[in-house]
Short mmCIF file of C-alpha atoms in Angstrom, two decimals:
data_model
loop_
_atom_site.label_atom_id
_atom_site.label_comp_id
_atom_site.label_asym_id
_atom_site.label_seq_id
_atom_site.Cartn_x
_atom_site.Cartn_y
_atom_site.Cartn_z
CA UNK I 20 29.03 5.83 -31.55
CA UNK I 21 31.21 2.84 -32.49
CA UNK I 22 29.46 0.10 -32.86
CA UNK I 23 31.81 -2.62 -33.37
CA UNK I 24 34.55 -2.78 -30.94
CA UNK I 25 38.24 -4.19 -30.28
CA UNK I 26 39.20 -2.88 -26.62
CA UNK I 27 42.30 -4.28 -27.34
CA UNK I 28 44.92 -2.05 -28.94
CA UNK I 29 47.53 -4.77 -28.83
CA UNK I 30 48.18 -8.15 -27.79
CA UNK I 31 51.16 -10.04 -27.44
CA UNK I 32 52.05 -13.63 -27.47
CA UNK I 33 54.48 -16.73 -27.26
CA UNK I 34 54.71 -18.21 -30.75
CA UNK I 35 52.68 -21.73 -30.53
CA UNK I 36 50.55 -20.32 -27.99
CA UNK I 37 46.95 -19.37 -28.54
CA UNK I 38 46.22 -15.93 -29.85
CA UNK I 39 42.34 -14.51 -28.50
CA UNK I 40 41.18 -11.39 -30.27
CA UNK I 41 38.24 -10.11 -29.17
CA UNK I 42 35.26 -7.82 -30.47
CA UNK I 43 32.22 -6.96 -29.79
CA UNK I 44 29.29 -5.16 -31.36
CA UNK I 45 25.97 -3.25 -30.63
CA UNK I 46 23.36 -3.35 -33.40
CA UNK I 47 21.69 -6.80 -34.00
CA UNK I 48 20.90 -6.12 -37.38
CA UNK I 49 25.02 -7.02 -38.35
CA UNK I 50 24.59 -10.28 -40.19
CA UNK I 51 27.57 -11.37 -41.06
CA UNK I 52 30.68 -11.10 -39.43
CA UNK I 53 34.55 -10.84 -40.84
CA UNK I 54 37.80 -10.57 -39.29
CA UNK I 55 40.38 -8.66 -41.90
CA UNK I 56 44.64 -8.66 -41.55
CA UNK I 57 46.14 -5.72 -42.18
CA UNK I 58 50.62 -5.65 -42.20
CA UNK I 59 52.25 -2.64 -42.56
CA UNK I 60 52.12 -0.59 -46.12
CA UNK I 61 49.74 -3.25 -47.40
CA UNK I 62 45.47 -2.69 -47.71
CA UNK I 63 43.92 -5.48 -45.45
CA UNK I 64 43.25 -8.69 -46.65
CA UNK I 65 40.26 -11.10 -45.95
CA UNK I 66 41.15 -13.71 -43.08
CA UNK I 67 37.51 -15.61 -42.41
CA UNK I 68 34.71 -14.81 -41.88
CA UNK I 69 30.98 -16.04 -40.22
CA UNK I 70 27.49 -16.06 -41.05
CA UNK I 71 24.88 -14.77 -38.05
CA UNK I 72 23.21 -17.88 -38.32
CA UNK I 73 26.17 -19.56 -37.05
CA UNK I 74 28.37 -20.08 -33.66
CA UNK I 75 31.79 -21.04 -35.30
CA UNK I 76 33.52 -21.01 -38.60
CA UNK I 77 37.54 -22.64 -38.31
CA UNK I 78 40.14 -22.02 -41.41
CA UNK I 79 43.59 -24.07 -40.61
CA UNK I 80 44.73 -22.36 -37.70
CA UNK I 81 42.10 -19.45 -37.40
CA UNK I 82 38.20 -19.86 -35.95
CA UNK I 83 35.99 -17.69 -35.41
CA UNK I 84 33.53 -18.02 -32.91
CA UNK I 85 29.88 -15.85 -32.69
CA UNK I 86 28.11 -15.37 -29.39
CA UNK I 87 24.80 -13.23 -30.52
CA UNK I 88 23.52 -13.35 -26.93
CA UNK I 89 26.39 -11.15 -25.93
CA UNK I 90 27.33 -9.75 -29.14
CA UNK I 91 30.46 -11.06 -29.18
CA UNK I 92 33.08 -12.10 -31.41
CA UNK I 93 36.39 -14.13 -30.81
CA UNK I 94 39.50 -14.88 -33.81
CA UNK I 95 41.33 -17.97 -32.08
CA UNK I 96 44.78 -18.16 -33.95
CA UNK I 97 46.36 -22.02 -32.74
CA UNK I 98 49.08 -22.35 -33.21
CA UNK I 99 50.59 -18.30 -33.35
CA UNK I 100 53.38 -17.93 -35.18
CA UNK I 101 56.00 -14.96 -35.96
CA UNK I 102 54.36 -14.44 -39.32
CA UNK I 103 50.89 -13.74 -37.80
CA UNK I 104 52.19 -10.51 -36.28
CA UNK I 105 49.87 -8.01 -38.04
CA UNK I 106 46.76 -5.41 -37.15
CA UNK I 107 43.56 -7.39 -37.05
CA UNK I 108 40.61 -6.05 -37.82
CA UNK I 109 37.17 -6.82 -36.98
CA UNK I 110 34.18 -5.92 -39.25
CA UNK I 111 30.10 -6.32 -39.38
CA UNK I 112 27.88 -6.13 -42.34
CA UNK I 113 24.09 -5.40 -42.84
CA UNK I 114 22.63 -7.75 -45.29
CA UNK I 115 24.52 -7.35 -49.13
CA UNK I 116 27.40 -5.83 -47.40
CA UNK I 117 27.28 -2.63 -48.83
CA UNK I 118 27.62 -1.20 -45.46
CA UNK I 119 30.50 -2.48 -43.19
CA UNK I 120 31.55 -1.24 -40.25
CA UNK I 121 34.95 -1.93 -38.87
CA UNK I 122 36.52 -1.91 -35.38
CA UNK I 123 39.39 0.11 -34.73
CA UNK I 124 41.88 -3.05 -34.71
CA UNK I 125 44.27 -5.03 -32.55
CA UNK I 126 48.11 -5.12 -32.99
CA UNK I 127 49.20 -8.47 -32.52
CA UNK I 128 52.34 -9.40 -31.79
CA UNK I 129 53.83 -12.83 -31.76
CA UNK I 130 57.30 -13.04 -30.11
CA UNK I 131 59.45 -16.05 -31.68
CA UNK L 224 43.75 -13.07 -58.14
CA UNK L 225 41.95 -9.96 -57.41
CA UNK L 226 43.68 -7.02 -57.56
CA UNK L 227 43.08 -3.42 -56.48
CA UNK L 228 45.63 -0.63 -57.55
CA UNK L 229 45.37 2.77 -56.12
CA UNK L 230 46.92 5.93 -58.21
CA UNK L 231 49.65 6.68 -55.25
CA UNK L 232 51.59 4.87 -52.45
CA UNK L 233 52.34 8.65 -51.08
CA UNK L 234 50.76 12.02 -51.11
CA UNK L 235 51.49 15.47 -50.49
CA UNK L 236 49.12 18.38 -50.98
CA UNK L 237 48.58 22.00 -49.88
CA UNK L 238 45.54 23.26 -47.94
CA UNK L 239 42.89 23.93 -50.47
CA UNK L 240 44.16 22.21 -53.46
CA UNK L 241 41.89 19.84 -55.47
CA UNK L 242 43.13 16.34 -54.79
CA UNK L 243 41.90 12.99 -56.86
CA UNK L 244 42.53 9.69 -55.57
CA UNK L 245 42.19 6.76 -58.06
CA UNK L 246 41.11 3.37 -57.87
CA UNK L 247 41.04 0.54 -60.76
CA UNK L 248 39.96 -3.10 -59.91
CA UNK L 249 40.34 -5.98 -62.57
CA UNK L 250 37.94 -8.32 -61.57
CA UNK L 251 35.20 -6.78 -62.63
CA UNK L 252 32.90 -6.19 -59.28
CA UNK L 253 30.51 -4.15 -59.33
CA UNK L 254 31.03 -2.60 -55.68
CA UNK L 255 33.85 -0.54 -54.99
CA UNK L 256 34.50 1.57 -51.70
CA UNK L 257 36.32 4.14 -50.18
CA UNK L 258 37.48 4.54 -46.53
CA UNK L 259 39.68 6.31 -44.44
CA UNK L 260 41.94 4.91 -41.91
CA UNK L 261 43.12 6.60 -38.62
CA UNK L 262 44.55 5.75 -35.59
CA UNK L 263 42.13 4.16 -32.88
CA UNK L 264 39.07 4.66 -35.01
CA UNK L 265 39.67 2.02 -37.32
CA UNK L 266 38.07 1.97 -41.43
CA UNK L 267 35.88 4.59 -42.19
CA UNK L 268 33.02 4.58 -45.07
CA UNK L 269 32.93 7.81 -47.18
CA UNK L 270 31.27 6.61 -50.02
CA UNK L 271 30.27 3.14 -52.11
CA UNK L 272 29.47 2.59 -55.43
CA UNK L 273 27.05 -0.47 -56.71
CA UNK L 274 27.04 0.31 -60.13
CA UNK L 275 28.48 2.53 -62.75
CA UNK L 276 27.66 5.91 -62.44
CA UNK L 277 25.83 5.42 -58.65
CA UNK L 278 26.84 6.37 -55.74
CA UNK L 279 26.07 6.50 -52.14
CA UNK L 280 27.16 8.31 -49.40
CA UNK L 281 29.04 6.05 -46.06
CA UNK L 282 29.52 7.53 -42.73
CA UNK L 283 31.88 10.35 -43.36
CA UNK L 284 31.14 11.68 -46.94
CA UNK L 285 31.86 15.21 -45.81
CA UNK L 286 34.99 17.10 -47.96
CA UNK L 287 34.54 14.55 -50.94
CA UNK L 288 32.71 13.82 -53.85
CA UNK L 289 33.23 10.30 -55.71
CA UNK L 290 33.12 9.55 -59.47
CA UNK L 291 32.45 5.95 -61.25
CA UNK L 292 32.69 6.81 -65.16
CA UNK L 293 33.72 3.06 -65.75
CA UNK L 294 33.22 -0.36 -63.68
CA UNK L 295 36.70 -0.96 -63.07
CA UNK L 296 37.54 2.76 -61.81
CA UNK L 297 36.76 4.68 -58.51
CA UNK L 298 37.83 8.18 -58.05
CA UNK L 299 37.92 10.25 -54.50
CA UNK L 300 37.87 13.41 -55.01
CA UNK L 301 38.78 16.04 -52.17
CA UNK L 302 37.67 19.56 -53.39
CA UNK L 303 39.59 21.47 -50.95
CA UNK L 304 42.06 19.53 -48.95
CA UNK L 305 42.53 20.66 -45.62
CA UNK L 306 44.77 19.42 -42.57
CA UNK L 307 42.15 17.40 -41.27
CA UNK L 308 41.72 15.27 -44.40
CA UNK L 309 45.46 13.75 -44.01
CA UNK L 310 44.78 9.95 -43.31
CA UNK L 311 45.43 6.49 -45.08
CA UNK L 312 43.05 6.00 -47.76
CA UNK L 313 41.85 2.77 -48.85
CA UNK L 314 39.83 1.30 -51.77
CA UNK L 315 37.94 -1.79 -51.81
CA UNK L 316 35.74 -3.76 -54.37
CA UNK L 317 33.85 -7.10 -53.98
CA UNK L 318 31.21 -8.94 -55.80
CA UNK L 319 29.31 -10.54 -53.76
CA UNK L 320 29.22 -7.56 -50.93
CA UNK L 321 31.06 -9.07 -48.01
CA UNK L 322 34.39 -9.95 -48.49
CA UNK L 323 36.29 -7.13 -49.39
CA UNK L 324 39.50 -6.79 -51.73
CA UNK L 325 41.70 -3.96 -50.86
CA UNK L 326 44.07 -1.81 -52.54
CA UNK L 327 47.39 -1.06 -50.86
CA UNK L 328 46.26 2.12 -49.86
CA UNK L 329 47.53 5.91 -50.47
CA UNK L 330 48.95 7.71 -47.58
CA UNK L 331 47.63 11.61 -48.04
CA UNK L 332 48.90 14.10 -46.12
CA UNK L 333 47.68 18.10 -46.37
CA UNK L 334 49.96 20.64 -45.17
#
């Protein structure tokens, strides 16, 4: 039973364009909400992240936006670029964090 | 910076052979993690630790046992490997218990 989701394997896109990854969970208890950026040979790292008590969160180039109604969650990367190519994962945590669960991740590809 | 080093990049072992995966963190958190990663089901719990000495068992603890001797060190431990076991493994610690800092992981795989 997965309960956060990225039914997006991959995703590809013009560099400068928009990238939308999407996620979406099952158990309203996640409070807090993280997207993580994983490139090849390397652990993931931490891109942003959102509290439950929020609708948006924006970093530079990267929001994040939180729809608890539909238990949904959306990285916006504007502009893409070549560098952003990577796996991105999604991930929800009960309160503290000591329990995390992670989506299965979307490739994203940005095409120069 | 934060940084998370993990024992081995790569990993071969035989079916049944005692394997120990190592983990040291310099930042001194007092969480540290383990997880699996595979193909299409994404990062895996096996088992946390909040605290020297404690642990507690994550989604898939099954096959492993964990030790946390001192704060900056997290050992896997698989007591008999077996084909099913071969994955990317990944440690994490944090602080605060959100935002995760991972190691580069250590590819394991059992033949």
């Amino acid at each position: 039973d997965q309960q956060v989701k990225q039914n997006s394997p991959s995703l590809s896109v013009q560099e400068g364009r928009i990238s939308i990854l999407n996620c979406d969970y099952t158990n309203s208890m996640f409070d807090y909400f993280l997207w993580y950026k994983k490139y090849p040979a390397e652990g993931p790292t931490f891109l942003i992240s959102i509290s439950s008590i929020k609708d948006k969160n924006e970093d530079g180039r990267f929001t994040v936006f939180l729809n608890k109604s539909a238990k949904h969650l959306s990285l916006h990367i504007v502009p893409s670029q070549p560098g952003d190519s990577a796996v991105y994962f999604c991930a929800a945590s009960f309160t503290g964090g000591f329990k995390t669960i992670f989506g299965a991740g979307t490739r994203l590809f940005v095409k120069a | 910076d934060v940084k998370v080093t993990q024992s081995s990049r790569y990993l071969v072992k035989r079916t049944g052979e005692k394997v120990f995966l190592e983990c040291v963190q310099d930042m001194d958190h007092e969480n540290m993690f383990w997880y699996r990663q595979d193909p299409g089901l994404g990062l895996r719990l096996i088992y946390f630790s909040y605290d020297v000495k404690m642990k507690e068992k994550g989604d898939i603890p099954e096959g492993y046992s964990v030790s946390r001797e001192k704060k900056e060190r997290f050992s896997l431990i698989l007591e008999s490997a077996s084909t099913n076991q071969t994955s990317m493994y990944l440690c994490a610690s944090t602080r605060r218990g959100y935002e995760q800092y991972f190691g580069p992981g250590t590819r394991l795989t059992v033949t």
